[in-house]
XYZ file of C-alpha atoms in Angstrom:
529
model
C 20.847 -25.144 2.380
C 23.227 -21.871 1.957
C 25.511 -24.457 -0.077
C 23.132 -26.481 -2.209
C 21.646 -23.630 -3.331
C 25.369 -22.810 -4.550
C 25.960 -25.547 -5.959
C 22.705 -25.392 -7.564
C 23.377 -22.387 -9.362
C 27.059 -23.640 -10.200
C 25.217 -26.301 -12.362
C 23.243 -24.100 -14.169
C 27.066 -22.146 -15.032
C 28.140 -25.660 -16.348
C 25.495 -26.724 -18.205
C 24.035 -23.538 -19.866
C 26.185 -24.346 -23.656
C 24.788 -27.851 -23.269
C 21.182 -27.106 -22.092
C 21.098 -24.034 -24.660
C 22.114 -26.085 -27.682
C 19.527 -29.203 -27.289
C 16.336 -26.843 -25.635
C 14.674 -27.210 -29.370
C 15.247 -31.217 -29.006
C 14.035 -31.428 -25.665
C 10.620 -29.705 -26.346
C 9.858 -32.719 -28.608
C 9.750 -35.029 -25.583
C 7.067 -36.064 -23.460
C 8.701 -36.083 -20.327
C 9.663 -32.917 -18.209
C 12.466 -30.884 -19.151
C 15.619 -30.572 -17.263
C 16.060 -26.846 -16.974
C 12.816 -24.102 -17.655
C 13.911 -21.723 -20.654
C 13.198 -19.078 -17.268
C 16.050 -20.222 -15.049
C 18.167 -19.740 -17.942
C 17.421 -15.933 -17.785
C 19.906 -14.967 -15.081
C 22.640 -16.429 -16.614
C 22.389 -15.109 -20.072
C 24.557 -12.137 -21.084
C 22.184 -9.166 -19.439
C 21.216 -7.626 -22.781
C 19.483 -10.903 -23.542
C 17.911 -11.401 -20.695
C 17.051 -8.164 -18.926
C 14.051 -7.286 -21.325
C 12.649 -10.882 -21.040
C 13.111 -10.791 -17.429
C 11.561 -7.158 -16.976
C 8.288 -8.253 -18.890
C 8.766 -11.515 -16.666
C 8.072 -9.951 -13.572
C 7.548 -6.641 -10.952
C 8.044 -5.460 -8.062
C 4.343 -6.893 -7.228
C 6.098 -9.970 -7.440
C 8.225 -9.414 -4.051
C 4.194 -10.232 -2.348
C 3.527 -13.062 -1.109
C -0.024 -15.426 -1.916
C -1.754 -16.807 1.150
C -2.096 -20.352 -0.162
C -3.698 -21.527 3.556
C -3.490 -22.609 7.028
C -2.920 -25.997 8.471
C -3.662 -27.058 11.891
C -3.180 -31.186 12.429
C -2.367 -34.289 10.605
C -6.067 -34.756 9.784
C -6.838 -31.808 7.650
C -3.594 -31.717 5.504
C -3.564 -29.303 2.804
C -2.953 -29.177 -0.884
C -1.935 -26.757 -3.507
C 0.348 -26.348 -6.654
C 3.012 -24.391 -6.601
C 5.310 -21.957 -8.495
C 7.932 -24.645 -9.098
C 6.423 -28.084 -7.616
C 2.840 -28.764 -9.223
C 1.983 -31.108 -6.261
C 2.289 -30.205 -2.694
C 0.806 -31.229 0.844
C 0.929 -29.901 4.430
C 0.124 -31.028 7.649
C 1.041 -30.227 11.280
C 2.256 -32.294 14.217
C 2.107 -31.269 17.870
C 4.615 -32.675 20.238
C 6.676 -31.796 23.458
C 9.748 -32.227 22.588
C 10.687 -29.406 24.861
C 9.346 -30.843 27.494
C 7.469 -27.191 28.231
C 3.546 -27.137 29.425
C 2.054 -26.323 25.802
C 5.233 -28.105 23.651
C 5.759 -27.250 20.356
C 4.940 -28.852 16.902
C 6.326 -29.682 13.547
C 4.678 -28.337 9.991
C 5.540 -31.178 7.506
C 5.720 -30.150 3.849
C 5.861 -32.515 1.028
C 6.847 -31.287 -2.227
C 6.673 -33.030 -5.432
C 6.100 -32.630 -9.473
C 8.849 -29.942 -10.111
C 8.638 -28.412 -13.522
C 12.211 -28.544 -13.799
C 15.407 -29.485 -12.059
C 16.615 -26.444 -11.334
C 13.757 -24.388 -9.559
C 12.791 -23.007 -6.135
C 9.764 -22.485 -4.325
C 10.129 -20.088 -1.512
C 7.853 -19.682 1.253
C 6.952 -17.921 4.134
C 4.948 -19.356 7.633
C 3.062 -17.104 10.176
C 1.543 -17.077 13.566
C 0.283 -14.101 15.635
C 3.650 -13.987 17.349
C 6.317 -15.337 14.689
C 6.824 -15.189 11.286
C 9.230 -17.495 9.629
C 10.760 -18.484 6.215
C 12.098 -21.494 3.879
C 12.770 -22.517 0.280
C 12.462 -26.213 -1.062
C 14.829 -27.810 -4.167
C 14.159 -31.135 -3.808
C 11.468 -33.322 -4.160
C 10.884 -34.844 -0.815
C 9.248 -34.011 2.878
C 10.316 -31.137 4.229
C 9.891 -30.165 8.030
C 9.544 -26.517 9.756
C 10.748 -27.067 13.846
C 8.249 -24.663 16.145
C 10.397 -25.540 19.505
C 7.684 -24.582 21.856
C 4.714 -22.047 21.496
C 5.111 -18.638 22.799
C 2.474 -19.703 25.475
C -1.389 -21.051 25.970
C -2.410 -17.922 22.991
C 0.257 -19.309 20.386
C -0.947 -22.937 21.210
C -4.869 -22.118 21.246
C -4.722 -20.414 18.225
C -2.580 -22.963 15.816
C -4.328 -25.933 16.918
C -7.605 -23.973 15.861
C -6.597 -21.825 13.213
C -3.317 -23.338 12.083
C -0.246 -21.951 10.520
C -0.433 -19.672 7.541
C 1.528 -20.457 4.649
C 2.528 -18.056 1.682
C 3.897 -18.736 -1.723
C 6.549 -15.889 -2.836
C 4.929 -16.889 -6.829
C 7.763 -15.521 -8.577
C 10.038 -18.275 -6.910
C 13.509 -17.496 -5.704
C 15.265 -15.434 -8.841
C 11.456 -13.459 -9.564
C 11.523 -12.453 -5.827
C 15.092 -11.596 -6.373
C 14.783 -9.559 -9.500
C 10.949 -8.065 -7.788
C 13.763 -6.414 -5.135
C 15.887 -5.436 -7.707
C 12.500 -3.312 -9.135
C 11.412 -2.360 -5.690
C 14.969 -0.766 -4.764
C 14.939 1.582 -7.460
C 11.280 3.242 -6.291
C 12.664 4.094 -3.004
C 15.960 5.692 -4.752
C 15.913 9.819 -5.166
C 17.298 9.913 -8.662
C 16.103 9.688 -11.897
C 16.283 6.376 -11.757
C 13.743 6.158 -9.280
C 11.500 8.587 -10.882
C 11.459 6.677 -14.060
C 10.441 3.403 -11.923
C 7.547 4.908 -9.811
C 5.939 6.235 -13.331
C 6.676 2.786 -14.672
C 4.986 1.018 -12.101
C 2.366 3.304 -11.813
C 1.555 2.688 -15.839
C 1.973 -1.027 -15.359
C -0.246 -1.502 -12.775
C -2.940 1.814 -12.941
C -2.998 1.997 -16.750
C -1.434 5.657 -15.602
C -0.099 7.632 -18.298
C 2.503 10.440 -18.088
C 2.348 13.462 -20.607
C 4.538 15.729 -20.159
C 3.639 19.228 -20.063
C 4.792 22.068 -22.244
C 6.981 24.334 -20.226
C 7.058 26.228 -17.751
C 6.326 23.809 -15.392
C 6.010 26.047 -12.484
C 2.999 28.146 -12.846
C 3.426 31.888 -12.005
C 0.412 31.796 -9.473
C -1.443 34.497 -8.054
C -2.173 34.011 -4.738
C -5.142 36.615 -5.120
C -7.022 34.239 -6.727
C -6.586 31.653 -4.266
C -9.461 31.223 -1.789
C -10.336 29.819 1.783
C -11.318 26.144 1.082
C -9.651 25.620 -2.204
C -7.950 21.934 -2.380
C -4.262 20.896 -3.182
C -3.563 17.650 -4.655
C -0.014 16.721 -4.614
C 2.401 13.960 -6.115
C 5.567 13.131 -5.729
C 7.040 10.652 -7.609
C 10.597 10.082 -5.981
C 12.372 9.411 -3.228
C 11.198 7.828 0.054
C 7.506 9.704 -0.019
C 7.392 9.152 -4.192
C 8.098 4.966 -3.202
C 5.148 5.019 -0.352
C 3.137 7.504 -2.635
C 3.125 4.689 -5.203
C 2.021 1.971 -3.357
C -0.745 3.961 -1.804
C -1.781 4.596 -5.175
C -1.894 1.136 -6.543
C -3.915 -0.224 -3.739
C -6.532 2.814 -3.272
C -7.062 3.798 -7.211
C -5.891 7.664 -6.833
C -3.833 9.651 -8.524
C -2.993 12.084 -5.947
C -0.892 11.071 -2.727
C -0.577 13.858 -0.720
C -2.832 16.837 0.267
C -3.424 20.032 1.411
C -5.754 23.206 2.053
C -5.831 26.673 1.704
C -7.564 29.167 4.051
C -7.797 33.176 4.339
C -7.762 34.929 7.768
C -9.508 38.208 8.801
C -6.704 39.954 7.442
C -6.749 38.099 4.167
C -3.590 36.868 4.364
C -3.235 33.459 2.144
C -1.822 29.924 4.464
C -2.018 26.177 3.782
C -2.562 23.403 6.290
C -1.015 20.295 5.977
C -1.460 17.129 8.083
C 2.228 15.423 7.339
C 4.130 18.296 7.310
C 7.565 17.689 8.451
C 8.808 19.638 11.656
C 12.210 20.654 12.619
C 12.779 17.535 14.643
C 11.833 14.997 11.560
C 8.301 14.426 12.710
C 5.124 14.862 10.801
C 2.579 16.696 12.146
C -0.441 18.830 11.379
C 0.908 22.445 10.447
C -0.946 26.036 9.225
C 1.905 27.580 7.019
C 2.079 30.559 5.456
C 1.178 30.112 1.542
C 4.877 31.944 0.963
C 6.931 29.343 3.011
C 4.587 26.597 1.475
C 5.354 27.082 -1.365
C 8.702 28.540 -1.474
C 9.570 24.868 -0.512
C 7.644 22.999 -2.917
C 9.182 25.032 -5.506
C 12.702 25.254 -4.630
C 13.409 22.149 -2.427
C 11.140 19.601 -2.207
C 13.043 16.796 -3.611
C 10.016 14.334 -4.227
C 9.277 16.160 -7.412
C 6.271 17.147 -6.561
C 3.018 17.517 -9.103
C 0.641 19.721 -7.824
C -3.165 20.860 -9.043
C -5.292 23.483 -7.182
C -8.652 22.029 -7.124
C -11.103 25.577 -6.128
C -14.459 25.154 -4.767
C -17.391 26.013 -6.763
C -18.829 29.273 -5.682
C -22.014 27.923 -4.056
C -19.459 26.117 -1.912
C -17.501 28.721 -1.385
C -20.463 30.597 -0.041
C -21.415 27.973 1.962
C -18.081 27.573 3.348
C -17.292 28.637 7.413
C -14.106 30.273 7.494
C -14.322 30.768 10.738
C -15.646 26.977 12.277
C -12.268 25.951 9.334
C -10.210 28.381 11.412
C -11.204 27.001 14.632
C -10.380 23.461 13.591
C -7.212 23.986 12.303
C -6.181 25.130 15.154
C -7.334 22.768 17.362
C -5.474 20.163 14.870
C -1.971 22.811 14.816
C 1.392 20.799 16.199
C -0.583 17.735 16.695
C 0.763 14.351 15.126
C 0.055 13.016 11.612
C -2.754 10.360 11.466
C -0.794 7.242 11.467
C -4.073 5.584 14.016
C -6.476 5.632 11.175
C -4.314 5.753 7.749
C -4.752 2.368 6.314
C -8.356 1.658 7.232
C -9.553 4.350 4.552
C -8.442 2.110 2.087
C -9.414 -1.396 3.430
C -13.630 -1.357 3.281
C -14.251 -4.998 2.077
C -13.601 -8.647 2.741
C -11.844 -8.991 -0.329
C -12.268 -6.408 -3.114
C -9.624 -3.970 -1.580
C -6.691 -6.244 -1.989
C -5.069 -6.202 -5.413
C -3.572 -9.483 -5.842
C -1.615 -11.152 -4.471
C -2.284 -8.706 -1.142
C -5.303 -9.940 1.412
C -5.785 -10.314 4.750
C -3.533 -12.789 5.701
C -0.625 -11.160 4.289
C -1.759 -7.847 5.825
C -1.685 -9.488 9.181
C 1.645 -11.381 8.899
C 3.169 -7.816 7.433
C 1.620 -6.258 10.920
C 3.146 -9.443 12.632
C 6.893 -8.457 11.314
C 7.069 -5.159 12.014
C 5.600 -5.654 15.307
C 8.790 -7.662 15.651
C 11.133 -4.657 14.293
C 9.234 -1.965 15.584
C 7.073 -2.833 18.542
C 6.094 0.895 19.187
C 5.914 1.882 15.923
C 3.587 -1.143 15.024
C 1.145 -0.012 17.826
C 0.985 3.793 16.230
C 0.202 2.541 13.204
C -2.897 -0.039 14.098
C -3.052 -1.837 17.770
C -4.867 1.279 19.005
C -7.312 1.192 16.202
C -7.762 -2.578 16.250
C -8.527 -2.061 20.016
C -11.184 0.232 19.032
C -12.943 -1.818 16.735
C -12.959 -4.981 18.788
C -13.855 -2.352 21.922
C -10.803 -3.246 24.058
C -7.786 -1.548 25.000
C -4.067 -2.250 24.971
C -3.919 -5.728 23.803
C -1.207 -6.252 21.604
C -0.984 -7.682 17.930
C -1.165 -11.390 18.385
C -3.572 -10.671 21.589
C -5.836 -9.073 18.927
C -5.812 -11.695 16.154
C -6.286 -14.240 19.332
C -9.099 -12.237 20.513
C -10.623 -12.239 16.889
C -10.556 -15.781 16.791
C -12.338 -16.126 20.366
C -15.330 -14.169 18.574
C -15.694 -16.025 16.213
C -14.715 -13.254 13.512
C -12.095 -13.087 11.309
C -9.228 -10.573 10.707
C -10.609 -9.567 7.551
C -13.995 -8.626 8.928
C -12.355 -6.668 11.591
C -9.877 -3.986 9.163
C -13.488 -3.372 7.312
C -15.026 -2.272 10.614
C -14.964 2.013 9.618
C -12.996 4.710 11.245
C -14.856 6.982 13.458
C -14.117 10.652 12.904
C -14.948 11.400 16.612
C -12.351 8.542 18.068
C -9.896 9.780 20.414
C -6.535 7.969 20.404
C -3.938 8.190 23.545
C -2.241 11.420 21.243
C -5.392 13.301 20.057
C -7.561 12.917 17.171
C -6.022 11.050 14.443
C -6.539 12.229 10.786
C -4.470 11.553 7.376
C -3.617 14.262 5.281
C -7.044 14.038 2.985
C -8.516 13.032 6.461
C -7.933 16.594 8.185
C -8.922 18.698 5.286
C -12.317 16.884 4.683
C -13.078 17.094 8.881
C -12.661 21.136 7.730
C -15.247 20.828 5.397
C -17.442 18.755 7.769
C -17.039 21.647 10.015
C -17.363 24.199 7.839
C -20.380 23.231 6.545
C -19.754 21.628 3.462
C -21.386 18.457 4.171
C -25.033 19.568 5.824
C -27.238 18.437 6.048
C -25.874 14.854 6.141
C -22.286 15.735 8.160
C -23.338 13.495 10.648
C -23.875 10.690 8.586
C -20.521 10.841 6.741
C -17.205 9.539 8.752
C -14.879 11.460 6.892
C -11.894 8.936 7.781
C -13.174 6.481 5.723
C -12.240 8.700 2.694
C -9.137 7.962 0.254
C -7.498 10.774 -2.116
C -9.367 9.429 -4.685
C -12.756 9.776 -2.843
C -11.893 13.784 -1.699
C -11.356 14.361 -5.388
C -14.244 12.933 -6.762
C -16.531 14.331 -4.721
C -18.980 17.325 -6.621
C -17.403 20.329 -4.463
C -15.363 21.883 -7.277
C -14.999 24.643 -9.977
C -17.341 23.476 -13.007
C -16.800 25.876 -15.111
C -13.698 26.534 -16.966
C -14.335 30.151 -17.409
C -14.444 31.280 -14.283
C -11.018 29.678 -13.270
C -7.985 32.166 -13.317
C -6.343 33.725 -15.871
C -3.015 31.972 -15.220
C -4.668 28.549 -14.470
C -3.026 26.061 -16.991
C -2.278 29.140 -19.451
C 0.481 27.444 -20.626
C -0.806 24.090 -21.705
C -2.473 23.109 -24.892
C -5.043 20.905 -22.749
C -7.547 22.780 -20.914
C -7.996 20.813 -17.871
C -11.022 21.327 -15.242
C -8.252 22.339 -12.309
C -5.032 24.395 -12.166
C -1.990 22.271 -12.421
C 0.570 24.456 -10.828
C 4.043 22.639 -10.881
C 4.776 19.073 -12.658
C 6.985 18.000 -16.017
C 3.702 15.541 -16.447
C -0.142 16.346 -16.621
C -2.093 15.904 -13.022
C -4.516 13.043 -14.138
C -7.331 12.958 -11.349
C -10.251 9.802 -12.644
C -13.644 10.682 -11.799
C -12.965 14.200 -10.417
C -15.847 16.619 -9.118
C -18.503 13.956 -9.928
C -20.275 12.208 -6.772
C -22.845 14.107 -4.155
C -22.238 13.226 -1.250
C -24.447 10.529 0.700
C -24.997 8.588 4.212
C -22.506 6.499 4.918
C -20.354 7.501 1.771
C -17.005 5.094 0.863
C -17.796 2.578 4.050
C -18.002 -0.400 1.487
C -16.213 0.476 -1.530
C -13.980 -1.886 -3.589
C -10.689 -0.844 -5.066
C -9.611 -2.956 -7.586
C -7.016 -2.054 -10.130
C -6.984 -1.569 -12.854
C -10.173 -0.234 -13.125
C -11.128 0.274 -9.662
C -14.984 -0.400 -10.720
C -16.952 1.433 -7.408
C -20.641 0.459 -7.288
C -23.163 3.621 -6.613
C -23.614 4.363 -3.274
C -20.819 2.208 -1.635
């Protein structure tokens, strides 16, 4: 395949003066043209092409679309693709292997293409493999599974079949969608410049910058136990991840912290992510000096920050000590990998900005469970476990397990997190995740604390909620002293101005952000979700 797709693209190198000269002719004709004006793109002189491309496609376009799952010869499924309009699928068991569960074949007929030089690439899953191909020609094509990774494997393809996903951008859009992803992960200004673009594209987020200085000379005397830090970084490794979580959740924040006084009244923050000597991330209580000493002077993320302080009947309200006693029951103990994505994920469907959904979340599990067994089983086997009520099955013993019941993957990632679950390392909370538990237990939610699972909260939730400073005037002297717009917080470092949607506007209520949607790009949430 490595070869025709060469010569494939060699043919486009010969025939570009020929095709680009008679294009206007050929769109008189009936009958399907021999080259799409889009495969021309990568082969124009990169001035041309690069702004036609750019508006073409994103780094969204490196997802893949679940287009469905086939099982047997007699329910054969049909869809229209990216490049062929007409397509059908169907599996066929055998034992070729001659093994006690055999193996099968997925057969894939392609036909229709819009033109002669495109590519539909796809990619097939199972619980316990995921796989990949690309198709050229019009004709059946046929994915080999040799045997099936046991009796599971077997039981759960003949009854749930193999999924099948349609990389929509084809093979140069998925190409060029890497070439945009790269760049977000990159610690230069180049990278910067991508994570605000993609944030714009795909938020409606816009970036004004700020008049300068754009490091606040704060106070810490005006700094109090309870008061909120929203950070974002919008570089590097954390600004790439930062991004993403932003996109899929609706907030505007990606990081967090908290500040608290002790009996001596000396000022610290605590972080859950903080990076220890050894590389981990952990839950730490740092001094407000060394906090922010390094956010300052060597954080490399570029980090926007905005101190959110709570009103003064919270404030009031607010047990310093029961805040104290948590956060150090939480000190030195790891970050909350368990529980971080199911915050976000609280519905069937309306979580998933497209093409992202269920099936794709699953077959992303399935890979790095692949790469990264243990990591894979940090991040969600425990938490699956808990929601289904067993322990230590694996991923694909999971999605099998799912099946058994009856359910479906998607039902079980809406299931919520329970703030009093104990995983094999501790208590598991995200950064937002640790600092709303202080509230819980410092009183900030009573009457209805037990009623509220604080891990089901996103950034954008903490935010929102109707804990904050109302009133301008009674915000310090230096907060945003510097800046023509008066906003309701402090933004105290950042070139650009801290939007936050929605901020300091919902009471809290039973059962608050269980079943909230999270579409972009207006991320509509119904009341009381």
């Amino acid at each position: 395949m490595a070869s025709s797709a060469s010569s494939s693209l060699l043919l486009k190198l010969i025939y570009v003066p020929i095709i680009l000269t008679s294009l206007l002719s050929l769109q008189v004709w009936s009958f399907k043209s021999p080259l799409n004006p889009q495969d021309l793109l990568p082969v124009l002189p990169r001035q041309v092409s690069w702004p036609i491309i750019n508006s073409l496609h994103s780094a969204v376009d490196l997802l893949p679309s679940f287009v469905g799952a086939v099982s047997s010869p007699d329910d054969a499924l049909e869809w229209k693709g990216s490049c062929f309009y007409e397509n059908r699928a169907w599996m066929e068991f055998h034992n070729n292997s001659g093994t006690e569960f055999g193996g099968g074949t997925l057969h894939i007929k392609v036909s229709k293409a819009h033109s002669w030089t495109c590519v539909d690439l796809y990619l097939f899953a199972t619980p316990y493999r995921v796989t990949w191909d690309y198709y050229f020609l019009s004709r059946e094509h046929t994915l080999d599974f040799k045997e099936w990774e046991g009796k599971a494997e077997y039981e759960y393809v003949k009854n749930r079949g193999v999924s099948i996903f349609l990389m929509k951008a084809g093979m140069f859009g998925t190409l060029r969608a890497l070439w945009d992803v790269f760049p977000l992960f990159t610690n230069t200004g180049w990278g910067e410049k991508a994570n605000l673009r993609f944030l714009n594209k795909h938020m409606g987020a816009s970036f004004v910058a700020r008049p300068e200085p754009w490091v606040t000379n704060v106070s810490a005397d005006d700094i109090h136990s309870g008061d909120f830090l929203a950070v974002s970084k919008i570089r590097g490794r954390w600004g790439a991840f930062e991004t993403l979580e932003k996109w899929v959740s609706g907030a505007y924040a990606g990081h967090t912290a908290v500040c608290l006084r002790d009996s001596d009244g000396k000022l610290w923050v605590g972080e859950s992510g903080h990076e220890n000597e050894k590389g981990e991330d952990i839950i730490a209580v740092l001094p407000w000096d060394e906090w922010w000493e390094f956010e300052v002077n060597k954080d490399d993320s570029n980090p926007h920050i905005a101190l959110l302080p709570l009103h003064p009947d919270m404030r009031a309200k607010f047990n310093e000590t029961a805040a104290w006693e948590y956060a150090r029951s939480m000190d030195g103990m790891p970050y909350g990998y368990h529980n971080m994505i199911f915050s976000w994920i609280d519905t069937i469907s309306e979580n998933y900005p497209p093409p992202l959904d269920a099936h794709l979340v699953a077959s992303v599990m399935t890979i790095w469970n692949q790469i990264q067994p243990e990591y894979a089983a940090n991040m969600w086997n425990e938490a699956l476990n808990k929601r289904l009520g067993t322990k230590g099955l694996s991923l694909p013993e999971i999605l099998v397990e799912v099946e058994k019941r009856g359910s479906s993957f998607a039902e079980l990632l809406t299931i919520p997190e329970q703030d009093d679950w104990i995983y094999s390392d501790g208590k598991s909370t995200s950064c937002v995740a640790f600092i709303l538990e202080m509230y819980k237990e410092a009183g900030l939610f009573d009457p209805i604390a037990s009623s509220i699972q604080v891990t089901e909260f996103t950034i954008k939730d903490a935010y929102t909620l109707s804990f904050f400073e109302n009133n301008s005037s009674r915000l310090p002297k230096w907060c945003n002293s510097e800046d023509t717009v008066k906003m309701p917080y402090c933004q105290i470092r950042g070139k650009y101005r801290m939007e936050l949607p929605g901020y300091n506007s919902l009471k809290p209520y039973p059962r608050m952000n269980e079943r909230c949607p999270s579409l972009p790009p207006k991320y509509f949430r119904p009341q009381n979700c």
